[in-house]
Coordinates of N, CA and C in Angstrom, one line a residue:
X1 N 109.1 -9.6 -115.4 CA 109.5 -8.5 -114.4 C 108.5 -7.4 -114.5
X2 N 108.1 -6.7 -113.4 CA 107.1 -5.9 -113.7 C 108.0 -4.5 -113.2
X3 N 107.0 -3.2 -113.4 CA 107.4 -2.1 -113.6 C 108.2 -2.1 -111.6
X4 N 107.5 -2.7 -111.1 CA 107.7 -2.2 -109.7 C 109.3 -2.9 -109.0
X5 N 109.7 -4.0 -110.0 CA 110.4 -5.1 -110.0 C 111.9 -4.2 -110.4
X6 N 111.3 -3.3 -111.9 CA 112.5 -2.9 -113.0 C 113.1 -1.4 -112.1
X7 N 112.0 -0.9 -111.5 CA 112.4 0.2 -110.9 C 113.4 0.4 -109.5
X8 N 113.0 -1.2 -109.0 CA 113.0 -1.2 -107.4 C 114.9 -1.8 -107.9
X9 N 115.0 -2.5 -108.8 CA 116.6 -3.5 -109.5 C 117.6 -1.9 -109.8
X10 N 116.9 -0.9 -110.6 CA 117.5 0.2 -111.1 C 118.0 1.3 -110.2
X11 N 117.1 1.6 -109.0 CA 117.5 2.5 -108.1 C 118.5 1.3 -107.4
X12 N 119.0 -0.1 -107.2 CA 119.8 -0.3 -106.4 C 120.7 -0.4 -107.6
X13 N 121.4 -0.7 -108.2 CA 122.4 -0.6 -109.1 C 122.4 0.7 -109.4
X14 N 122.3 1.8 -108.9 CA 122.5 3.7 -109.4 C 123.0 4.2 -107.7
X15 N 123.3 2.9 -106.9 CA 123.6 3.9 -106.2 C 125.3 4.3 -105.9
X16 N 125.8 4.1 -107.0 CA 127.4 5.3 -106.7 C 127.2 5.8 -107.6
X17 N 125.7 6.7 -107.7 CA 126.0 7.9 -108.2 C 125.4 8.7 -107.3
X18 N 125.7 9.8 -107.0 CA 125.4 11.1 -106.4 C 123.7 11.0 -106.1
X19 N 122.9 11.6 -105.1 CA 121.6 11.4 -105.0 C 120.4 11.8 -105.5
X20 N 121.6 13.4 -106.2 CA 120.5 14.1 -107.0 C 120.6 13.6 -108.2
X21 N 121.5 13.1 -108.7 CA 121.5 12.1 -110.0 C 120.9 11.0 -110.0
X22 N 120.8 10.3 -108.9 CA 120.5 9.2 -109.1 C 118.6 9.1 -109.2
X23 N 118.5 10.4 -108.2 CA 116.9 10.6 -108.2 C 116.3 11.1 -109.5
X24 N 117.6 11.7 -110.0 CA 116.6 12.5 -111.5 C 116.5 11.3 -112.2
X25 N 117.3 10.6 -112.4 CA 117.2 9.1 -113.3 C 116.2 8.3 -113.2
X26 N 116.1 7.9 -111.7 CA 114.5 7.3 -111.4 C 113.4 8.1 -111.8
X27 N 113.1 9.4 -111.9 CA 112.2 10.6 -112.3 C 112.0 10.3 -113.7
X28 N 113.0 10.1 -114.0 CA 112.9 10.1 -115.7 C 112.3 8.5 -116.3
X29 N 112.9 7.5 -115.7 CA 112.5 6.5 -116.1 C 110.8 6.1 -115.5
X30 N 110.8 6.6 -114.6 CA 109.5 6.1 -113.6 C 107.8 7.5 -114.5
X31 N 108.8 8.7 -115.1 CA 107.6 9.5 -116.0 C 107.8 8.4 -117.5
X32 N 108.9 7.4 -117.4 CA 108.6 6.8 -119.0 C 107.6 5.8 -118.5
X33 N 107.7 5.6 -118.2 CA 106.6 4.2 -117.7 C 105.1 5.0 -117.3
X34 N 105.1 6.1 -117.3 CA 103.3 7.1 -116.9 C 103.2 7.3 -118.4
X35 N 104.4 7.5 -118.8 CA 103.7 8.1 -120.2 C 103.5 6.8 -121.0
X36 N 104.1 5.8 -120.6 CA 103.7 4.9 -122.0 C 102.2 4.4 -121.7
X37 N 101.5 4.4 -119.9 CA 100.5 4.1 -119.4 C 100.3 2.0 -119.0
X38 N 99.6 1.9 -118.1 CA 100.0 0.8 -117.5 C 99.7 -0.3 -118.5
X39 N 98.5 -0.2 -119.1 CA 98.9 -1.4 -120.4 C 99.9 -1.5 -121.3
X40 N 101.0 -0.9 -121.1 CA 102.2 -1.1 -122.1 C 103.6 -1.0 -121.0
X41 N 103.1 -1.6 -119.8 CA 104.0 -1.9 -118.8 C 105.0 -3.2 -119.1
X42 N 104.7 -4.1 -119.8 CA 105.4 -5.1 -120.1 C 106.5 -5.0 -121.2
X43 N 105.6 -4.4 -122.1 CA 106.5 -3.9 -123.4 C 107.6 -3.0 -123.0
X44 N 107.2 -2.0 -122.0 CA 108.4 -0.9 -121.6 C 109.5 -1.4 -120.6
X45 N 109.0 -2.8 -119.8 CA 110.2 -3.5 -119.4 C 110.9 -4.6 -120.2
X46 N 110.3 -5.1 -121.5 CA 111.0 -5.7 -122.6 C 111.8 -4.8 -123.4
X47 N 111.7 -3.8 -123.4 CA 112.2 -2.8 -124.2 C 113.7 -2.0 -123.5
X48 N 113.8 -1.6 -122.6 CA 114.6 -1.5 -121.6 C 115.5 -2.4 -121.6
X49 N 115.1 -3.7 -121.0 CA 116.2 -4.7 -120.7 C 116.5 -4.8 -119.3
X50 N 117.8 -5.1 -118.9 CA 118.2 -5.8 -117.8 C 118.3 -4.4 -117.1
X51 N 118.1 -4.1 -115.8 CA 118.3 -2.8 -114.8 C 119.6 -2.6 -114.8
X52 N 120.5 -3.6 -114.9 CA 122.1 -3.4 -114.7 C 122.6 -2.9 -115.3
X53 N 122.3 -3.4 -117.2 CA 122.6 -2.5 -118.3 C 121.9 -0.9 -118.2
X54 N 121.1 -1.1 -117.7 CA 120.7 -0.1 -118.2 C 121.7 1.2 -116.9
X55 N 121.9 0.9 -115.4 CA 122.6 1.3 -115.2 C 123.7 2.1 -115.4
X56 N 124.6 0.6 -116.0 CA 125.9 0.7 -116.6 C 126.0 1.8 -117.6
X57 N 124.5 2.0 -118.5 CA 124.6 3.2 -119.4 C 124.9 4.6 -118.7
X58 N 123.9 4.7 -117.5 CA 123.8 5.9 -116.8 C 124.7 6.2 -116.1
X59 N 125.7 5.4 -115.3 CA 126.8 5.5 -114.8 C 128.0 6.0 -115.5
X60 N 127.8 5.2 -117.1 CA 129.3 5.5 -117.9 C 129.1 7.2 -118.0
X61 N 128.1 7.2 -118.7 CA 127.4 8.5 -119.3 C 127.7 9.7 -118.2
X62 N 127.5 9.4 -116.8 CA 127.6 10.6 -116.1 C 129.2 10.5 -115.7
X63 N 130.1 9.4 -115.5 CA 131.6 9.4 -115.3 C 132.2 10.3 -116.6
X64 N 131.5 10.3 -118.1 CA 132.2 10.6 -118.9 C 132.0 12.3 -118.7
X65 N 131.1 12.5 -118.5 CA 130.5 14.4 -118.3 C 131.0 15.2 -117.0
X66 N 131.9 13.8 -116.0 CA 132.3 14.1 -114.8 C 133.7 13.2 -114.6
X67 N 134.8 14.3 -115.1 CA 136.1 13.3 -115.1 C 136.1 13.2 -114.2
X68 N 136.3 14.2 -113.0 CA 136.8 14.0 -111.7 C 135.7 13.1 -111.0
X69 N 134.8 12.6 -111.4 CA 134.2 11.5 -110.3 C 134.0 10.5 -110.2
X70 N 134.6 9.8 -109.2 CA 134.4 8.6 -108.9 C 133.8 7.9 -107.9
X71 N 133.0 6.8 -108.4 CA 131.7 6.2 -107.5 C 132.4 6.1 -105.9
X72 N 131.9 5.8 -104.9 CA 132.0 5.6 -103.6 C 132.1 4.8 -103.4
X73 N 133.2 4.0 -102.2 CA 133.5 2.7 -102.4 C 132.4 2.4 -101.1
X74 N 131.6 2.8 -100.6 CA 130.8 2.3 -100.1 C 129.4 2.0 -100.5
X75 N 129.1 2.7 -101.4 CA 127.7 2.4 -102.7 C 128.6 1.2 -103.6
X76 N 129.7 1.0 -103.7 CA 129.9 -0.3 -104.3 C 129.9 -1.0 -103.5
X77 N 130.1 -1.5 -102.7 CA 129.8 -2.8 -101.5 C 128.7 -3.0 -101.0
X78 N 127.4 -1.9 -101.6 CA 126.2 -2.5 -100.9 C 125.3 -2.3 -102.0
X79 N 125.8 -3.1 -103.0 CA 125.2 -4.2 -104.3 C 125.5 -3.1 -105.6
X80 N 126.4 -2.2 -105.7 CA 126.2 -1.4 -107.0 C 126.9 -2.2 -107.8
X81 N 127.0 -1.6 -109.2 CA 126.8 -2.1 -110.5 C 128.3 -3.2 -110.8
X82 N 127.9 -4.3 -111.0 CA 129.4 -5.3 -110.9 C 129.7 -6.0 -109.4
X83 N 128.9 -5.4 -108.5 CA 129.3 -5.7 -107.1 C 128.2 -6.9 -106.9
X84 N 128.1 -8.0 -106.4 CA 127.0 -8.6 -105.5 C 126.5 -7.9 -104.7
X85 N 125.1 -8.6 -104.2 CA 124.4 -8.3 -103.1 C 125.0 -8.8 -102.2
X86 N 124.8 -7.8 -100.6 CA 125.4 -8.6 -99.6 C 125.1 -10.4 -99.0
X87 N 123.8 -10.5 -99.7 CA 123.1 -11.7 -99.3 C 121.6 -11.7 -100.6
X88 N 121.5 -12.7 -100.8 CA 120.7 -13.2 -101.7 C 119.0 -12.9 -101.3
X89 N 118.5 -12.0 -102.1 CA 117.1 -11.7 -101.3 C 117.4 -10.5 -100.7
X90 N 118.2 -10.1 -100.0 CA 118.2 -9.3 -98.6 C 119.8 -8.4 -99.0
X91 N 119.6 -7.2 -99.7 CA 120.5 -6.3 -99.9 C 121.2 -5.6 -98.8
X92 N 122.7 -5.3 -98.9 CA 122.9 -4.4 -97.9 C 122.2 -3.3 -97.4
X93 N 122.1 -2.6 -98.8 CA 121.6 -1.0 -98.5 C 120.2 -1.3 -98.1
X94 N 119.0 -2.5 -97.9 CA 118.0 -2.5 -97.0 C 118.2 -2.5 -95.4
X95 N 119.3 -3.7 -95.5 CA 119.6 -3.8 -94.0 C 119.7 -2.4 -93.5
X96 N 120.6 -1.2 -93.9 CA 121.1 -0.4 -93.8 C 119.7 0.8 -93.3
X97 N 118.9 0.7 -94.5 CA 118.0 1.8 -94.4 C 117.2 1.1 -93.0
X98 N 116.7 -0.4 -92.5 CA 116.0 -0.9 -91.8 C 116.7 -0.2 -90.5
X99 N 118.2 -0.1 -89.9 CA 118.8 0.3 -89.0 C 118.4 1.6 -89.0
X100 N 118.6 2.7 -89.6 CA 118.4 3.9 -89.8 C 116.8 4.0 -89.4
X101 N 116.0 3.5 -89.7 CA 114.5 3.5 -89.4 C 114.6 3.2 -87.7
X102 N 114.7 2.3 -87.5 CA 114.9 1.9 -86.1 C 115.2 2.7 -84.8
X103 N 116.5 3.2 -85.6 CA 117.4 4.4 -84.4 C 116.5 5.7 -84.9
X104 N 115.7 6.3 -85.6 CA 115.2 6.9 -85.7 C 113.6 6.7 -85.2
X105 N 113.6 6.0 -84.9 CA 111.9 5.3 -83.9 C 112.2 5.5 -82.8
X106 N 113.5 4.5 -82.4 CA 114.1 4.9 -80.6 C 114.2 6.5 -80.6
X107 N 115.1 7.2 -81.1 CA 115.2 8.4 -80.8 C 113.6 9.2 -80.4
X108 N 113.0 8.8 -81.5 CA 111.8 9.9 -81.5 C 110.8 9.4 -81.0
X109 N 110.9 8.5 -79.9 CA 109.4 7.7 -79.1 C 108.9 8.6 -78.4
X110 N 109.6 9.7 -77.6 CA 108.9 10.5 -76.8 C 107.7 11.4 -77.8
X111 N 108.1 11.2 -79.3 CA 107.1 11.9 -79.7 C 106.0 10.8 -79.8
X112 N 106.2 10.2 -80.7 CA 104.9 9.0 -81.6 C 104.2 8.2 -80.9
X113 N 105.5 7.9 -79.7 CA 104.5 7.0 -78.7 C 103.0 7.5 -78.2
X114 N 103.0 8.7 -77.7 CA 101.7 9.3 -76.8 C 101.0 10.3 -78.1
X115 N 101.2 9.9 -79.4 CA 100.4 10.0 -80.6 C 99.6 9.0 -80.9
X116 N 100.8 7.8 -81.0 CA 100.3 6.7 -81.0 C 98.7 6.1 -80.0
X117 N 99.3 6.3 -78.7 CA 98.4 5.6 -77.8 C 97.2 6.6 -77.9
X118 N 97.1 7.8 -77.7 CA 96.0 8.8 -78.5 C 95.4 8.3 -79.3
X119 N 96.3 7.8 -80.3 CA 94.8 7.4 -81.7 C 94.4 6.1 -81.5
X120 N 95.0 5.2 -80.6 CA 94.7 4.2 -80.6 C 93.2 4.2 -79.3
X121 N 93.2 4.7 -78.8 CA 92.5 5.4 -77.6 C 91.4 6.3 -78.3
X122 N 91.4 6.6 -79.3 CA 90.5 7.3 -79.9 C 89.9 6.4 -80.6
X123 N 90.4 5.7 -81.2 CA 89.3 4.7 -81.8 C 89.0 3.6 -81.0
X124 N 89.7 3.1 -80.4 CA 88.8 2.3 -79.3 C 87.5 3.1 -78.5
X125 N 87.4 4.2 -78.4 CA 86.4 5.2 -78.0 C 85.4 4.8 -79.1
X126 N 85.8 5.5 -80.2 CA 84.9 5.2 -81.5 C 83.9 3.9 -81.7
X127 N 84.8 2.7 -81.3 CA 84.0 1.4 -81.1 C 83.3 1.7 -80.3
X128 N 83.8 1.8 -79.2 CA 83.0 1.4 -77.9 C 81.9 1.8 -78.2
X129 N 81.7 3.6 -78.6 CA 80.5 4.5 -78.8 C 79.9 3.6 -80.1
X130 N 80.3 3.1 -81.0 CA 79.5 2.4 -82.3 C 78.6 1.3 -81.8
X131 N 79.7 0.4 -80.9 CA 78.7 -0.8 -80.2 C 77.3 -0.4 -78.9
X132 N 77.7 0.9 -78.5 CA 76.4 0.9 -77.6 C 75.6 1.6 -78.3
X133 N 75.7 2.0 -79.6 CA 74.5 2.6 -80.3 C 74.2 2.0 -80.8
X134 N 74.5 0.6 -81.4 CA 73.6 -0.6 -82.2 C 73.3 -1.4 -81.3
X135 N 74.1 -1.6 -79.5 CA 72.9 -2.0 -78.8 C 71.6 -1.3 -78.5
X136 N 72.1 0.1 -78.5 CA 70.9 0.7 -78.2 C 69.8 0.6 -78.9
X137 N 70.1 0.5 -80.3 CA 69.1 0.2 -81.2 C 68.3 -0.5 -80.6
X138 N 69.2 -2.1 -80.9 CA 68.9 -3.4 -80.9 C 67.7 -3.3 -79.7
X139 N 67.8 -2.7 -78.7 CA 66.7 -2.8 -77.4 C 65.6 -1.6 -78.2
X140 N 65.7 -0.7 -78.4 CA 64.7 -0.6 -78.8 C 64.0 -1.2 -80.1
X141 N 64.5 -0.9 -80.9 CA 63.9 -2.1 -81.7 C 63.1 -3.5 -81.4
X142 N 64.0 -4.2 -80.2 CA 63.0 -4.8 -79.4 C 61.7 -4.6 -78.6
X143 N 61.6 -3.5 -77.8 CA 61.0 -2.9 -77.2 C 59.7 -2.8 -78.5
X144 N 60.2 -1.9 -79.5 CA 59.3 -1.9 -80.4 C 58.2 -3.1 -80.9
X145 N 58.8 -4.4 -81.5 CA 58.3 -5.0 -81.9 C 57.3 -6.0 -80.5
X146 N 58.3 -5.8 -79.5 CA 57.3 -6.4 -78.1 C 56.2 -5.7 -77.7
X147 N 56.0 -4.1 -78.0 CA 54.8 -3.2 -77.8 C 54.5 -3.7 -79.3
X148 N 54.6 -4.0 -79.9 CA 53.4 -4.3 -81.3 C 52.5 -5.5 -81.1
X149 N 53.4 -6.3 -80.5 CA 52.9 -7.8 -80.2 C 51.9 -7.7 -79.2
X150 N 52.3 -7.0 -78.1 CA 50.7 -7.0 -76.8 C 49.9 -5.9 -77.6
X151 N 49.8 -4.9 -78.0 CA 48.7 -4.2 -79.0 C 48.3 -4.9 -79.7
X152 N 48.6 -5.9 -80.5 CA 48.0 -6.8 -81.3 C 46.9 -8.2 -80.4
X153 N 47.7 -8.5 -79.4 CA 46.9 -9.4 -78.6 C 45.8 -8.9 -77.9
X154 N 45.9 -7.9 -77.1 CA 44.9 -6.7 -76.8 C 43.7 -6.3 -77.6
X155 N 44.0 -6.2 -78.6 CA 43.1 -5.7 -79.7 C 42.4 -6.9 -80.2
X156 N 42.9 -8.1 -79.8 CA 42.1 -9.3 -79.9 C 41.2 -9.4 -79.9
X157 N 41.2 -9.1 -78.4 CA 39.6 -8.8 -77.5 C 38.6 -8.2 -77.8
X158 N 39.3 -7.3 -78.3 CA 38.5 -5.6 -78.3 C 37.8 -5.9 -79.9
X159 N 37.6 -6.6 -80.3 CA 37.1 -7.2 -82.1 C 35.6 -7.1 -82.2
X160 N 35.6 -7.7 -80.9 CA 33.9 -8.0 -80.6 C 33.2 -6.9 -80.2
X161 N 33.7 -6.3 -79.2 CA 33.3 -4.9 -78.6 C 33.2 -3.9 -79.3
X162 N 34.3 -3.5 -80.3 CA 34.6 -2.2 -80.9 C 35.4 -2.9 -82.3
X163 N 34.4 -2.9 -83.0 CA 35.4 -3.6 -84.7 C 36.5 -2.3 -84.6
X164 N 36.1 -1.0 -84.9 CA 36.6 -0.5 -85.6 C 38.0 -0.4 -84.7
X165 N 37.8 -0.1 -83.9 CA 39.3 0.1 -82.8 C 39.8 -1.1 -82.5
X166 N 39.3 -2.2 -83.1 CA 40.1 -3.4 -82.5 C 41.0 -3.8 -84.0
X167 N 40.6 -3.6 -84.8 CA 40.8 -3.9 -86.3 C 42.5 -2.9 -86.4
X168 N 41.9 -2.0 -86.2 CA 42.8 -0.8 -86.1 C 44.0 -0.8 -84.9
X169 N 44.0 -1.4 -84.0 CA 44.5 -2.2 -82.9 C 45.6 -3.4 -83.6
X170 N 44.8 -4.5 -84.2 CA 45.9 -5.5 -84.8 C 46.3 -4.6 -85.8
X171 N 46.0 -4.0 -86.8 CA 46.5 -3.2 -87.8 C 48.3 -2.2 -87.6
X172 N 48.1 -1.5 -86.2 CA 48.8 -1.1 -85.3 C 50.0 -2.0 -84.6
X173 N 49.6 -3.0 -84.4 CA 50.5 -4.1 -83.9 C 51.0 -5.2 -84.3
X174 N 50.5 -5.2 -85.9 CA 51.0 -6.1 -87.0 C 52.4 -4.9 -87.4
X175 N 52.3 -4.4 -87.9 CA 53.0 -3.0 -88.3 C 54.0 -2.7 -87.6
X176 N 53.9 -2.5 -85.8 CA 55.0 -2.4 -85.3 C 56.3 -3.6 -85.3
X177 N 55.1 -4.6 -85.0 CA 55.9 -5.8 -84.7 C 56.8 -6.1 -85.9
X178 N 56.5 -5.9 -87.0 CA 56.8 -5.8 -88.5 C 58.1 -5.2 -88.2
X179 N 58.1 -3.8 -88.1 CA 59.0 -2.5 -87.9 C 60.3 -3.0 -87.2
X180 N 59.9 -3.9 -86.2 CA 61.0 -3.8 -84.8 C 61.9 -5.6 -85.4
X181 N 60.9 -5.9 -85.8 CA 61.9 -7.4 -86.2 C 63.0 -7.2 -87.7
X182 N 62.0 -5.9 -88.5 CA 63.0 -5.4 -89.6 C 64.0 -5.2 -88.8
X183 N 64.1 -3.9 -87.5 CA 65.5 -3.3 -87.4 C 66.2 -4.2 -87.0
X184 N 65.7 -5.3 -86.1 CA 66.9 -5.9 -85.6 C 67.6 -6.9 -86.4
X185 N 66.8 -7.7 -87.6 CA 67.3 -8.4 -88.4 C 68.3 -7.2 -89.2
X186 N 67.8 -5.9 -89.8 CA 68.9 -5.0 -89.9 C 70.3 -5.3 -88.8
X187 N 70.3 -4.3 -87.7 CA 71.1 -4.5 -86.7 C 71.6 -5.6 -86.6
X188 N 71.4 -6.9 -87.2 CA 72.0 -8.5 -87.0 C 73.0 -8.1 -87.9
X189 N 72.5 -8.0 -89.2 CA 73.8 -8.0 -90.3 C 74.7 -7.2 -90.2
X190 N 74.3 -5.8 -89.9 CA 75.3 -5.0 -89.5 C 76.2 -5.0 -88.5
X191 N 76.1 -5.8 -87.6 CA 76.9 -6.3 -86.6 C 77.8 -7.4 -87.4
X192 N 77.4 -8.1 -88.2 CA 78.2 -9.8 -88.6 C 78.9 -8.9 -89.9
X193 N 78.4 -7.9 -90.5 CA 79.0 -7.6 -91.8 C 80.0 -6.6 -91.3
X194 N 79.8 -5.6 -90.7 CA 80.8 -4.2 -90.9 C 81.6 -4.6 -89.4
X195 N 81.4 -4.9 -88.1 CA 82.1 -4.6 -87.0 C 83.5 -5.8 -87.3
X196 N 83.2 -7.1 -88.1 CA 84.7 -7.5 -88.7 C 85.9 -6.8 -89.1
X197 N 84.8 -6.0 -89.9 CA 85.7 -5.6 -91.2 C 86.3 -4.3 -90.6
X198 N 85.9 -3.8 -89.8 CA 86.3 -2.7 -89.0 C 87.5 -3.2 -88.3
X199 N 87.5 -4.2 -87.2 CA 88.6 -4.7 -86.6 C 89.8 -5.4 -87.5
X200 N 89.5 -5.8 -88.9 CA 90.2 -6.1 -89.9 C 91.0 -4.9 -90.5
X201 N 90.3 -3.7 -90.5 CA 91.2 -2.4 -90.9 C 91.9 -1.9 -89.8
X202 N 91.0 -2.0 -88.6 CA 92.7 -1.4 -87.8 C 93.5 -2.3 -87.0
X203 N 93.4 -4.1 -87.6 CA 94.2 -4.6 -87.3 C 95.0 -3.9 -88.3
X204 N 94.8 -4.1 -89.6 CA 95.9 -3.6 -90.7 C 96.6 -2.2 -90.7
X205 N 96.2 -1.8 -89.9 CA 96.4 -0.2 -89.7 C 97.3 -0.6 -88.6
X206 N 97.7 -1.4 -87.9 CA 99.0 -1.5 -86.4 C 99.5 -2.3 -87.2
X207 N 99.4 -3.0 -88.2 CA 100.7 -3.7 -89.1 C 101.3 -3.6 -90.0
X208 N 100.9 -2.0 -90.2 CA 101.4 -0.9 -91.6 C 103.3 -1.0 -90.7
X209 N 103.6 -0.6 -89.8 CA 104.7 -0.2 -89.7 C 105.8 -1.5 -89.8
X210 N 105.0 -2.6 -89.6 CA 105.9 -3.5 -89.3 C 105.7 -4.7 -91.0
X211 N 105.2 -4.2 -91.4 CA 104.7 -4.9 -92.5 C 106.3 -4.8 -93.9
X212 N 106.5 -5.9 -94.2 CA 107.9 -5.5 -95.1 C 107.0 -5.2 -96.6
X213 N 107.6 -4.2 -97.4 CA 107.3 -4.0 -98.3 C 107.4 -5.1 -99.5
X214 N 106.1 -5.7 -100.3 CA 106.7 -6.8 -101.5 C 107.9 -5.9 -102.6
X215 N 108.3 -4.7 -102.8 CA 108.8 -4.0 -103.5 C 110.3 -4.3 -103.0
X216 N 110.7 -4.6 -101.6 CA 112.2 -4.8 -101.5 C 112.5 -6.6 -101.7
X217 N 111.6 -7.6 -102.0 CA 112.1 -8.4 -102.0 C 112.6 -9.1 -103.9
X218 N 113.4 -9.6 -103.5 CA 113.9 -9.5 -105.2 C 113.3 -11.5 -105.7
X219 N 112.7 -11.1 -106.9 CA 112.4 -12.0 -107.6 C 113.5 -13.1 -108.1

């Protein structure tokens, strides 16, 4: 069981206790696991034990300091301490929070939505402008190395007539042509390497919201 496993089992067995109790508990157990530091993450969940027991401690502990309280009979029906889960894998109190997320998306579209399509509109802008500037390159760059090539062939001529200006001529047009085939073989990779990986982050960026967390599913 790992730390994210012991924490995620402990805050659902704590919940008929009160919220500010139940948060200081996670506070405290979640700074014991910083302080012990992440290589001694295994030993701090062998040491501990089962999330339930360790509940059952924090529960008695606070019923004993609090005659008058008693757990909620609806934090016991959606998996607290002694109770099943509503379903195997799939806790009530997720279902619960998933609903609550939901009606609080419908309610508040008129905000997120025309944020949403904004940012989404903004970086499709961003592309757009990225791709016509590495076309733009790409042509010049071409441009470049095709004016290096006729300077070079030009200067061919001119060998016989004028060494020094024809020499200086291929010299000029070996060089460009050099120049312009670097950038675009540049501009190749950069197109095959980064414009993926770009459309791979803001696919991942539209499937942040819908993405289920590995932390709510139980081992």
């Amino acid at each position: 069981m790992t730390r994210k496993e012991f924490m995620y089992r402990l805050a659902e067995q704590l919940l008929p206790l009160p919220p500010e109790e139940r948060v200081s508990a996670l506070k405290y157990y979640d700074e014991y696991f910083d302080d012990a530091g992440p290589e001694n993450e295994s030993r701090i969940v062998e040491e501990l034990g089962d999330p339930r027991t360790v509940a059952e401690s924090i529960i008695r502990e606070y019923a004993q300091n609090n005659p008058g309280w008693r757990p909620g009979g609806a934090a016991q029906s959606s998996g607290a301490v002694g109770q099943p889960a509503a379903a195997p894998g799939q806790p009530a109190v997720s279902k619960s929070r998933t609903w609550i997320w939901v009606l609080v998306a419908v309610l508040t579209c008129w905000l997120w939505v025309p944020v949403l399509v904004a940012a989404l509109a903004t970086v499709m802008g961003l592309l757009v402008a990225a791709v016509a500037c590495v076309a733009g390159l790409a042509v010049a760059a071409g441009a470049v190395a095709v004016g290096g090539i006729l300077i070079f062939v030009c200067s061919m001529g001119a060998v016989a007539a004028a060494p020094g200006v024809g020499v200086l001529g291929l010299g000029t047009g070996l060089l460009l042509t050099g120049a312009g085939a670097l950038a675009l073989v540049l501009l190749l990779w950069l197109m095959v390497k980064a414009v993926p990986a770009v459309f791979r982050w803001i696919i991942g960026i539209c499937r942040m919201p819908f993405h289920r967390r590995k932390g709510g599913e139980q081992a």
